[in-house]
Amino acid sequence: MSVMTLEKTIIRARDVSVYYGEKRAVSNIHMDIERNSVTAFIGPSGCGKSTLLRSMNRMNDLVPSCRVTGSIEVDGTDINSADVNIEGLRQVIGMVFQRANPFFKSIYENIAFAPRFHGLTDKRKLDEVVEESLRKAALWDEVKDRLRESALSLSGGQQQRLCIARAIAMQPTILLLDEPASALDPISTMKIEELVMSLKEEYTIVIVTHNLHQAARISDKTAFFLMGELIEYNDTSKLFTTPENEKTEAYISGRFG
Amino acid sequence: MRAKIMDRAATVILTLIAVLIIGTLVGLLGFILTQGWHKLNLDFLTSPPDIVKAGGGIGPQLFNSLYLLVLTMVIALPLGLGAGIYMAEYAPDNKFTQFIRMSIEVLSSLPSIVVGLFGLLVFVNMTGWGYTLFSGALALTVFNLPLLVRVTEDAIRNVPRSQKEASLALGITKWRTIVSVILPAALPGILTGTILASGRVFGEAAALLFTAGMSSPDLDFSQFSLSGPTSPLNPFRPAETLAVHIWKVNSEGLAPDARDVADGAAAVLIIAVLLFNLSARWFGAWIYKKMTSGAN
């Protein structure tokens, strides 16, 4: 696929609903997510924003009772169709979770594990990938002398940046971040935010966050969810200054949620 | 005030219970070791037993116990690991799985003498092998499988779910996730269970009386064939283990020093289990380090 043919829209959700058993967690979402931008999902707990995010790389497959209807297209491919290679899909769409979850392995091995599994066995190239990923995640200078140490020896903020580096090492086009800074202190949070903004040059980023200021600071577009529905989806500057929906206004001005 | 008194009382009672348990354990170990200490020399450990005269050793029995342990684990570990992985990661939550789980629990509460008699029926008579090491190993596999399955399943379930998610989200297949992410993290738990099972194998007598038998051929330790009748490594020969030997010498020993031999053998048994536990723990820590920070 040449650069010329790339559409502006990279993720296209049409009539997407997600059910846990009988309960509908996400209802009839229509949404286009733009390439190389940061899109923030906001809304109160239980509004379905994480559920929708986890449908985008099919992590919901892990929940036996979960069912997704409608279509989610990534670069024109319906990710829920039967012939989609799920491992390949997850290489294109990286994910970072709420709690940093480094493998119980060395710092080096945390990054190198997946590229090696996907066929990169040349030691020198692996070293390069590890260094490049750690540099992009702004972690290289802090860990370059201790790559063989356990990743669990890192601080919480460092661990989360390691998880971002680990996702980047797969050279994905999309990064899904599920409240990546909610368990971190303010300084670590700031580092993650700077990182997200620097990464959007190369990746499309979708970030779920509880922190409205964070959404306002780092995102280009913001989607507000309530009770599983997409209430408003607009440019971040518009949504936070002149929201079209009164529920959005009530939420961002702190009247509920 | 009442809560405070209860709190103090609980501390005192629990401490007493702990002291009681440790005291019993130390007393028992100390008794066995002091009783058998004087027998611990190379001659006793390597020479064959003597039925009527004093001065017999436990060489073949010691070897049999170790060899049986290896044989049993070679059979039981892959089965236990496989079943444990299946139960933790693959088994759907349905009636069939519940039935398997119930069977495992029933199996784990079988008395070892029952397992031994079952072994006599199936692994000795029906197979036509007679009393053999291999029959003994199979009986001990039946005896220890429930423990191994249970421990493996629990250890895998105790690995944080986020580890699995992290791996799957990187496009790693389920099987590779289990092998490279979940099993290394579960290893300390699995290893503890394996040590427990090994201790049970090493000290087991009742399940072996009618499967591996109560006698050993005159072993020729210069032989390494897997089939000769006097070859130590032949799994299809009868083999009296250390624990069985202790029982036999105590109950029907004819040698004048039978009591001494039993004491010495008991001390050897205890020391072997202790050594085995310690080295397994060390080995486990080493493997864990290797697997979690190594390049491969």
Coordinates of C-alpha atoms in Angstrom, one line a residue:
Chain A
M1 CA 0.0 0.0 0.0
S2 CA 1.6 3.3 -1.1
V3 CA 1.5 6.4 1.0
M4 CA -0.7 8.1 -1.7
T5 CA -3.6 5.7 -1.2
L6 CA -3.7 6.0 2.6
E7 CA -7.0 7.3 3.8
K8 CA -7.3 9.8 6.6
T9 CA -9.4 7.4 8.5
I10 CA -7.6 4.4 9.9
I11 CA -10.2 2.9 12.2
R12 CA -13.8 2.9 11.1
A13 CA -16.4 1.7 13.6
R14 CA -19.9 1.1 12.3
D15 CA -22.8 0.2 14.5
V16 CA -20.5 -1.4 17.0
S17 CA -22.2 -3.0 20.1
V18 CA -20.4 -5.1 22.7
Y19 CA -22.2 -7.5 25.0
Y20 CA -21.1 -9.3 28.1
G21 CA -23.6 -12.1 28.3
E22 CA -27.0 -10.3 28.1
K23 CA -25.7 -7.0 29.2
R24 CA -24.9 -4.4 26.6
A25 CA -21.7 -2.5 27.5
V26 CA -21.3 -0.5 24.3
S27 CA -24.2 0.5 22.0
N28 CA -24.2 1.3 18.3
I29 CA -21.0 3.2 18.0
H30 CA -20.3 5.0 14.8
M31 CA -16.8 6.5 14.8
D32 CA -13.9 7.3 12.5
I33 CA -10.5 7.6 14.0
E34 CA -7.9 9.6 12.1
R35 CA -4.4 8.5 11.2
N36 CA -1.4 9.9 13.1
S37 CA -3.6 11.7 15.6
V38 CA -4.3 11.3 19.3
T39 CA -7.9 10.4 20.1
A40 CA -9.0 10.4 23.7
F41 CA -11.9 8.4 25.1
I42 CA -13.4 10.0 28.2
G43 CA -16.4 9.3 30.3
P44 CA -17.3 8.0 33.8
S45 CA -16.4 4.6 35.0
G46 CA -18.4 1.8 33.3
C47 CA -19.3 4.0 30.3
G48 CA -17.8 1.4 27.9
K49 CA -14.8 3.3 26.8
S50 CA -12.3 0.6 27.8
T51 CA -14.5 -2.1 26.4
L52 CA -14.6 -0.3 23.0
L53 CA -10.9 0.1 23.1
R54 CA -10.4 -3.6 23.8
S55 CA -12.6 -4.5 20.9
M56 CA -10.2 -2.8 18.6
N57 CA -7.5 -5.4 19.0
R58 CA -9.9 -8.1 20.0
M59 CA -8.6 -8.4 23.5
N60 CA -12.3 -9.0 24.4
D61 CA -11.8 -12.5 22.8
L62 CA -10.3 -13.5 26.2
V63 CA -13.7 -13.0 27.9
P64 CA -15.8 -16.0 26.9
S65 CA -19.2 -14.3 27.4
C66 CA -18.2 -11.3 25.3
R67 CA -19.8 -10.7 21.9
V68 CA -19.1 -7.9 19.4
T69 CA -21.6 -6.9 16.7
G70 CA -21.3 -4.3 13.9
S71 CA -18.0 -3.8 12.1
I72 CA -14.7 -2.4 13.1
E73 CA -12.4 -1.8 10.1
V74 CA -8.7 -1.1 10.4
D75 CA -7.2 0.1 7.1
G76 CA -10.3 -1.3 5.4
T77 CA -10.2 -4.8 6.9
D78 CA -13.0 -6.0 9.1
I79 CA -11.0 -7.2 12.2
N80 CA -13.8 -9.5 13.3
S81 CA -14.1 -11.4 10.1
A82 CA -13.3 -15.1 10.3
D83 CA -10.2 -15.0 8.1
V84 CA -8.4 -12.3 10.1
N85 CA -5.1 -13.5 11.5
I86 CA -5.4 -12.3 15.1
E87 CA -1.7 -12.5 15.9
G88 CA -1.0 -10.3 12.8
L89 CA -3.7 -7.9 13.8
R90 CA -2.2 -7.4 17.2
Q91 CA 1.2 -6.7 15.7
V92 CA -0.3 -3.8 13.8
I93 CA -2.3 -2.6 16.9
G94 CA -0.2 -2.3 20.0
M95 CA -1.7 -2.0 23.4
V96 CA -0.6 -0.6 26.8
F97 CA -2.6 -1.4 29.9
Q98 CA -3.7 0.5 32.9
R99 CA -1.3 -1.2 35.2
A100 CA 2.2 -1.6 34.0
N101 CA 2.6 -5.3 33.2
P102 CA 6.2 -6.0 32.3
F103 CA 7.1 -9.6 31.8
F104 CA 9.0 -11.3 34.7
K105 CA 12.0 -11.0 32.4
S106 CA 15.0 -8.7 31.9
I107 CA 14.5 -5.2 30.5
Y108 CA 16.1 -6.3 27.2
E109 CA 14.0 -9.5 27.0
N110 CA 10.8 -7.6 27.6
I111 CA 11.4 -5.7 24.4
A112 CA 13.1 -8.5 22.4
F113 CA 10.6 -11.2 23.2
A114 CA 7.9 -10.4 20.7
P115 CA 10.1 -9.3 17.7
R116 CA 12.0 -12.5 18.2
F117 CA 8.8 -14.6 18.2
H118 CA 7.7 -12.8 15.0
G119 CA 10.8 -13.9 13.2
L120 CA 13.6 -11.4 14.0
T121 CA 16.4 -13.6 15.2
D122 CA 19.5 -11.7 14.2
K123 CA 21.2 -10.6 17.4
R124 CA 22.4 -7.3 16.1
K125 CA 19.1 -6.3 14.6
L126 CA 17.4 -7.3 17.9
D127 CA 19.8 -5.1 19.8
E128 CA 18.9 -2.2 17.4
V129 CA 15.2 -2.7 17.9
V130 CA 15.6 -2.8 21.7
E131 CA 17.7 0.4 21.7
E132 CA 15.4 2.2 19.2
S133 CA 12.2 1.3 21.1
L134 CA 13.7 2.4 24.4
R135 CA 14.9 5.7 22.9
K136 CA 11.4 6.4 21.4
A137 CA 9.9 5.6 24.8
A138 CA 12.4 8.0 26.4
L139 CA 13.7 5.3 28.6
W140 CA 17.1 4.5 27.0
D141 CA 19.3 6.8 29.0
E142 CA 17.8 5.5 32.3
V143 CA 18.3 1.8 31.5
K144 CA 21.1 1.4 29.0
D145 CA 23.5 0.2 31.6
R146 CA 21.2 -2.4 33.1
L147 CA 19.4 -4.1 30.2
R148 CA 20.0 -7.5 31.8
E149 CA 18.4 -6.6 35.1
S150 CA 14.9 -7.6 35.8
A151 CA 12.2 -5.3 34.5
L152 CA 10.6 -5.5 37.9
S153 CA 13.5 -3.5 39.4
L154 CA 12.2 -0.4 37.5
S155 CA 9.9 2.2 39.1
G156 CA 6.2 2.2 38.2
G157 CA 6.6 5.0 35.7
Q158 CA 9.6 3.4 34.1
Q159 CA 7.8 0.1 33.9
Q160 CA 4.9 1.8 32.0
R161 CA 7.3 3.4 29.6
L162 CA 8.9 0.0 29.2
C163 CA 5.5 -1.4 28.2
I164 CA 5.1 1.4 25.7
A165 CA 8.6 0.6 24.3
R166 CA 7.6 -3.1 24.2
A167 CA 4.5 -2.2 22.1
I168 CA 6.6 0.1 19.8
A169 CA 9.1 -2.6 19.2
M170 CA 6.5 -4.4 17.1
Q171 CA 6.4 -1.4 14.8
P172 CA 2.6 -1.1 15.0
T173 CA 0.6 1.6 13.2
I174 CA -1.8 2.0 16.0
L175 CA -1.3 2.2 19.8
L176 CA -4.2 1.7 22.1
L177 CA -3.5 3.1 25.6
D178 CA -5.9 2.0 28.3
E179 CA -5.5 4.7 31.1
P180 CA -1.8 4.4 30.9
A181 CA -1.0 7.0 33.6
S182 CA -3.8 6.4 36.0
A183 CA -1.7 4.5 38.5
L184 CA 1.3 6.8 38.3
D185 CA 2.6 9.9 40.2
P186 CA 2.3 13.3 38.5
I187 CA 5.9 13.4 37.2
S188 CA 5.7 10.0 35.6
T189 CA 2.3 11.0 34.2
M190 CA 3.8 14.1 32.7
K191 CA 6.5 12.0 31.1
I192 CA 3.9 9.6 29.6
E193 CA 2.0 12.6 28.2
E194 CA 5.1 14.0 26.6
L195 CA 5.8 10.6 25.2
V196 CA 2.3 10.2 23.7
M197 CA 2.5 13.6 22.0
S198 CA 5.9 12.8 20.5
L199 CA 4.7 9.4 19.3
K200 CA 1.8 10.6 17.2
E201 CA 4.1 11.6 14.4
E202 CA 4.5 7.9 13.7
Y203 CA 1.5 6.2 15.2
T204 CA -2.2 6.6 15.5
I205 CA -2.9 6.8 19.2
V206 CA -6.2 6.0 21.0
I207 CA -6.1 6.7 24.7
V208 CA -8.7 6.0 27.4
T209 CA -8.4 8.4 30.3
H210 CA -10.2 9.5 33.4
N211 CA -8.2 12.7 33.5
L212 CA -10.0 15.4 31.6
H213 CA -7.0 17.7 31.7
Q214 CA -4.9 15.0 30.3
A215 CA -7.4 14.5 27.4
A216 CA -7.4 18.3 26.8
R217 CA -3.6 18.5 26.9
I218 CA -2.6 15.7 24.6
S219 CA -5.5 14.8 22.2
D220 CA -6.5 16.1 18.9
K221 CA -10.0 14.6 19.1
T222 CA -12.1 13.6 22.0
A223 CA -14.9 11.1 22.3
F224 CA -17.3 11.3 25.3
F225 CA -19.1 8.2 26.3
L226 CA -22.0 7.7 28.7
M227 CA -23.7 4.4 29.5
G228 CA -22.2 2.7 26.5
E229 CA -23.2 5.4 24.1
L230 CA -21.0 7.8 22.2
I231 CA -22.5 11.1 23.2
E232 CA -20.2 13.5 21.5
Y233 CA -17.1 13.1 19.3
N234 CA -15.3 16.3 18.1
D235 CA -12.1 18.2 18.0
T236 CA -10.7 18.4 21.5
S237 CA -10.6 22.2 21.4
K238 CA -14.2 22.3 20.5
L239 CA -15.4 19.6 22.8
F240 CA -13.9 21.2 25.8
T241 CA -14.8 24.8 25.0
T242 CA -18.1 24.7 23.2
P243 CA -19.6 21.2 23.6
E244 CA -22.7 20.6 21.5
N245 CA -24.4 18.2 23.9
E246 CA -25.5 19.3 27.3
K247 CA -24.5 16.0 28.9
T248 CA -20.9 16.6 27.6
E249 CA -21.0 20.0 29.1
A250 CA -22.3 18.7 32.4
Y251 CA -19.5 16.1 32.5
I252 CA -16.6 18.3 31.6
S253 CA -17.7 21.0 34.0
G254 CA -17.6 18.4 36.7
R255 CA -21.3 18.2 37.5
F256 CA -21.2 14.4 37.5
G257 CA -19.0 11.5 36.8
Chain B
M1 CA -10.1 -3.6 75.6
R2 CA -11.8 -6.9 74.8
A3 CA -10.5 -6.8 71.3
K4 CA -7.0 -6.1 72.6
I5 CA -7.1 -9.1 74.9
M6 CA -8.3 -11.3 72.0
D7 CA -5.5 -10.0 69.9
R8 CA -2.9 -10.9 72.5
A9 CA -4.5 -14.3 73.1
A10 CA -4.4 -15.1 69.4
T11 CA -0.8 -14.1 69.1
V12 CA 0.1 -16.3 72.1
I13 CA -1.9 -19.3 70.9
L14 CA -0.7 -19.2 67.3
T15 CA 2.9 -18.8 68.6
L16 CA 2.4 -21.9 70.8
I17 CA 1.1 -23.9 67.9
A18 CA 4.0 -22.9 65.8
V19 CA 6.5 -23.9 68.5
L20 CA 4.7 -27.2 69.0
I21 CA 4.9 -28.0 65.3
I22 CA 8.6 -27.0 65.0
G23 CA 9.4 -28.8 68.3
T24 CA 7.8 -32.0 67.0
L25 CA 9.6 -31.7 63.7
V26 CA 13.0 -31.0 65.2
G27 CA 12.6 -33.7 67.8
L28 CA 11.7 -36.3 65.2
L29 CA 14.5 -35.3 62.9
G30 CA 17.0 -35.2 65.8
F31 CA 15.9 -38.6 67.0
I32 CA 16.2 -40.2 63.7
L33 CA 19.5 -38.6 62.9
T34 CA 21.1 -39.3 66.3
Q35 CA 19.9 -43.0 66.2
G36 CA 21.3 -43.6 62.8
W37 CA 24.3 -41.3 62.8
H38 CA 26.9 -44.0 63.7
K39 CA 25.9 -46.1 60.7
L40 CA 26.7 -43.3 58.2
N41 CA 29.8 -44.4 56.5
L42 CA 30.7 -45.2 52.9
D43 CA 30.7 -49.0 53.5
F44 CA 27.1 -48.9 54.8
L45 CA 26.0 -46.7 51.9
T46 CA 27.5 -48.9 49.2
S47 CA 27.5 -52.5 50.3
P48 CA 24.6 -54.9 49.7
P49 CA 22.4 -56.0 52.6
D50 CA 23.1 -59.2 54.5
I51 CA 20.1 -61.3 55.4
V52 CA 21.4 -63.3 58.3
K53 CA 24.8 -61.8 59.3
A54 CA 25.5 -58.4 60.8
G55 CA 27.2 -55.7 58.8
G56 CA 25.0 -55.5 55.8
G57 CA 24.6 -52.2 53.9
I58 CA 21.9 -50.5 51.9
G59 CA 23.7 -49.8 48.6
P60 CA 21.2 -51.3 46.2
Q61 CA 18.2 -49.9 48.1
L62 CA 19.6 -46.4 48.0
F63 CA 20.3 -46.7 44.3
N64 CA 16.8 -48.2 43.7
S65 CA 15.1 -45.3 45.5
L66 CA 17.0 -42.7 43.5
Y67 CA 16.4 -44.5 40.2
L68 CA 12.7 -45.0 41.0
L69 CA 12.4 -41.3 41.7
V70 CA 13.9 -40.4 38.4
L71 CA 11.7 -43.0 36.5
T72 CA 8.6 -41.8 38.3
M73 CA 9.2 -38.2 37.6
V74 CA 10.0 -38.9 34.0
I75 CA 6.6 -40.4 33.6
A76 CA 4.6 -38.2 36.1
L77 CA 5.9 -34.7 35.4
P78 CA 5.0 -34.5 31.7
L79 CA 1.5 -35.9 32.5
G80 CA 1.0 -33.6 35.5
L81 CA 2.3 -30.5 33.7
G82 CA 0.1 -31.3 30.7
A83 CA -3.0 -31.9 32.7
G84 CA -2.4 -28.9 34.9
I85 CA -1.9 -26.6 31.9
Y86 CA -5.0 -28.0 30.3
M87 CA -7.1 -27.5 33.5
A88 CA -5.8 -23.9 33.9
E89 CA -5.8 -22.6 30.3
Y90 CA -7.8 -24.8 28.0
A91 CA -10.6 -26.6 29.9
P92 CA -14.0 -25.0 29.5
D93 CA -16.0 -24.4 32.6
N94 CA -18.5 -27.2 32.2
K95 CA -19.8 -30.5 33.8
F96 CA -17.0 -32.5 32.2
T97 CA -14.3 -30.3 33.7
Q98 CA -16.0 -30.5 37.1
F99 CA -16.0 -34.2 36.8
I100 CA -12.3 -34.3 36.0
R101 CA -11.6 -32.0 39.0
M102 CA -13.7 -34.3 41.3
S103 CA -11.8 -37.4 40.0
I104 CA -8.5 -35.7 40.8
E105 CA -9.6 -34.9 44.3
V106 CA -10.9 -38.5 44.9
L107 CA -7.6 -39.9 43.5
S108 CA -5.6 -37.7 45.7
S109 CA -7.3 -39.1 48.8
L110 CA -6.7 -42.7 48.0
P111 CA -4.6 -44.5 50.6
S112 CA -1.2 -45.5 49.1
I113 CA -1.8 -49.2 50.0
V114 CA -4.9 -49.1 47.8
V115 CA -2.8 -47.6 45.0
G116 CA -0.3 -50.4 45.6
L117 CA -2.9 -53.1 45.3
F118 CA -4.3 -51.5 42.2
G119 CA -0.7 -51.4 40.8
L120 CA -0.4 -55.1 41.6
L121 CA -3.5 -55.9 39.7
V122 CA -2.8 -53.7 36.6
F123 CA 0.9 -53.0 36.4
V124 CA 2.2 -56.3 37.7
N125 CA -0.4 -59.0 36.9
M126 CA -2.3 -57.7 33.9
T127 CA 0.8 -56.5 32.1
G128 CA 2.6 -59.7 33.0
W129 CA 5.8 -57.8 34.0
G130 CA 5.9 -59.1 37.5
Y131 CA 7.5 -57.0 40.3
T132 CA 9.4 -54.3 38.4
L133 CA 10.8 -50.8 38.9
F134 CA 8.6 -49.7 36.1
S135 CA 5.4 -51.1 37.7
G136 CA 6.5 -49.2 40.9
A137 CA 7.0 -46.0 38.9
L138 CA 3.6 -46.3 37.3
A139 CA 1.9 -46.9 40.7
L140 CA 3.7 -43.9 42.2
T141 CA 2.6 -41.9 39.1
V142 CA -1.0 -42.7 39.9
F143 CA -0.3 -41.8 43.5
N144 CA 1.3 -38.4 42.7
L145 CA -0.5 -37.3 39.6
P146 CA -3.3 -35.5 41.5
L147 CA -0.8 -33.5 43.5
L148 CA 1.2 -32.5 40.4
V149 CA -1.9 -31.6 38.4
R150 CA -3.3 -29.5 41.3
V151 CA -0.1 -27.7 42.0
T152 CA 0.5 -26.9 38.3
E153 CA -3.0 -25.7 37.8
D154 CA -2.8 -23.5 41.0
A155 CA 0.6 -22.1 40.1
I156 CA -0.6 -21.2 36.6
R157 CA -3.8 -19.6 37.9
N158 CA -1.7 -17.5 40.3
V159 CA 0.2 -15.9 37.5
P160 CA -1.3 -12.4 37.1
R161 CA -3.7 -12.3 34.3
S162 CA -2.0 -9.1 33.1
Q163 CA 1.0 -11.2 32.1
K164 CA -1.1 -13.2 29.7
E165 CA -2.8 -10.1 28.3
A166 CA 0.6 -8.4 27.8
S167 CA 1.8 -11.3 25.7
L168 CA -1.4 -11.9 23.7
A169 CA -1.6 -8.1 22.9
L170 CA 1.8 -8.4 21.3
G171 CA 0.4 -10.9 18.8
I172 CA 2.1 -13.9 20.6
T173 CA 0.1 -17.2 20.2
K174 CA -1.5 -18.8 23.2
W175 CA 0.8 -21.7 23.3
R176 CA 3.9 -19.6 23.1
T177 CA 2.4 -17.3 25.8
I178 CA 2.0 -20.3 28.0
V179 CA 5.5 -21.7 27.4
S180 CA 7.5 -18.4 27.5
V181 CA 5.5 -16.2 29.8
I182 CA 3.2 -18.1 32.1
L183 CA 5.2 -21.2 32.8
P184 CA 8.4 -19.3 33.9
A185 CA 6.3 -17.2 36.2
A186 CA 4.6 -20.3 37.6
L187 CA 7.8 -22.2 37.9
P188 CA 8.5 -21.6 41.6
G189 CA 5.0 -22.9 42.5
I190 CA 5.4 -25.9 40.2
L191 CA 8.8 -26.6 41.6
T192 CA 7.6 -26.6 45.2
G193 CA 4.9 -29.1 44.2
T194 CA 7.4 -31.3 42.4
I195 CA 9.7 -31.3 45.5
L196 CA 6.7 -32.3 47.6
A197 CA 5.8 -35.1 45.2
S198 CA 9.5 -36.2 45.1
G199 CA 9.6 -36.4 48.8
R200 CA 6.5 -38.6 48.8
V201 CA 8.0 -40.9 46.1
F202 CA 11.3 -41.2 48.0
G203 CA 9.6 -42.1 51.3
E204 CA 6.8 -44.2 49.9
A205 CA 6.7 -47.9 51.0
A206 CA 3.1 -49.2 50.9
A207 CA 2.5 -48.5 47.2
L208 CA 5.7 -50.2 46.3
L209 CA 5.5 -53.5 48.4
F210 CA 3.4 -55.2 45.7
T211 CA 4.6 -53.3 42.6
A212 CA 8.4 -52.8 42.7
G213 CA 8.7 -55.7 45.1
M214 CA 10.6 -56.5 48.3
S215 CA 13.8 -57.8 46.9
S216 CA 16.6 -56.8 44.6
P217 CA 18.7 -58.9 42.4
D218 CA 22.5 -58.8 43.0
L219 CA 23.2 -55.6 41.2
D220 CA 26.4 -55.4 39.1
F221 CA 27.3 -51.8 39.1
S222 CA 29.7 -52.2 36.2
Q223 CA 26.8 -52.8 33.9
F224 CA 25.0 -50.0 32.1
S225 CA 22.6 -52.0 29.9
L226 CA 18.9 -51.3 30.1
S227 CA 17.9 -55.0 30.0
G228 CA 20.3 -57.3 31.8
P229 CA 18.8 -59.1 34.8
T230 CA 21.5 -57.8 37.2
S231 CA 21.9 -54.4 35.4
P232 CA 21.1 -51.5 37.8
L233 CA 19.5 -49.5 35.0
N234 CA 17.1 -52.2 33.9
P235 CA 13.6 -50.8 34.7
F236 CA 12.1 -54.3 34.3
R237 CA 13.7 -55.9 37.3
P238 CA 12.4 -56.1 40.9
A239 CA 13.7 -53.3 43.2
E240 CA 13.4 -52.9 46.9
T241 CA 13.7 -49.3 47.8
L242 CA 15.1 -47.7 51.0
A243 CA 11.7 -47.1 52.6
V244 CA 10.5 -50.7 51.8
H245 CA 13.8 -52.0 53.2
I246 CA 13.3 -50.1 56.4
W247 CA 9.9 -51.6 56.8
K248 CA 11.1 -55.1 55.9
V249 CA 14.1 -55.1 58.1
N250 CA 12.0 -53.8 61.0
S251 CA 9.3 -56.3 60.6
E252 CA 11.1 -59.5 59.5
G253 CA 14.8 -58.8 59.7
L254 CA 16.9 -61.8 60.7
A255 CA 20.3 -60.2 60.9
P256 CA 21.4 -59.4 64.5
D257 CA 21.9 -55.8 63.7
A258 CA 18.5 -55.4 61.9
R259 CA 17.5 -52.6 64.2
D260 CA 20.8 -50.7 63.6
V261 CA 20.4 -51.1 59.8
A262 CA 16.9 -49.8 60.0
D263 CA 18.0 -46.8 62.0
G264 CA 20.9 -46.0 59.6
A265 CA 18.6 -46.4 56.6
A266 CA 16.0 -44.1 58.1
A267 CA 18.7 -41.5 58.7
V268 CA 19.9 -41.8 55.1
L269 CA 16.4 -41.5 53.9
I270 CA 15.8 -38.3 55.8
I271 CA 19.2 -36.8 54.8
A272 CA 18.5 -37.7 51.1
V273 CA 15.1 -35.9 51.2
L274 CA 16.6 -32.9 52.9
L275 CA 19.5 -32.7 50.4
F276 CA 17.1 -33.2 47.5
N277 CA 14.8 -30.4 48.7
L278 CA 17.7 -27.9 49.2
S279 CA 19.2 -28.6 45.8
A280 CA 15.9 -28.5 44.1
R281 CA 15.2 -25.1 45.6
W282 CA 18.6 -23.8 44.6
F283 CA 18.1 -25.3 41.1
G284 CA 14.7 -23.7 40.8
A285 CA 16.0 -20.3 41.8
W286 CA 18.7 -20.7 39.2
I287 CA 16.4 -21.7 36.4
Y288 CA 14.0 -18.9 37.3
K289 CA 16.7 -16.4 37.0
K290 CA 17.9 -17.9 33.8
M291 CA 14.5 -17.9 32.2
T292 CA 13.5 -14.4 33.4
S293 CA 16.6 -12.5 32.5
G294 CA 18.5 -14.7 30.0
A295 CA 18.8 -13.8 26.4
N296 CA 16.7 -16.7 25.3

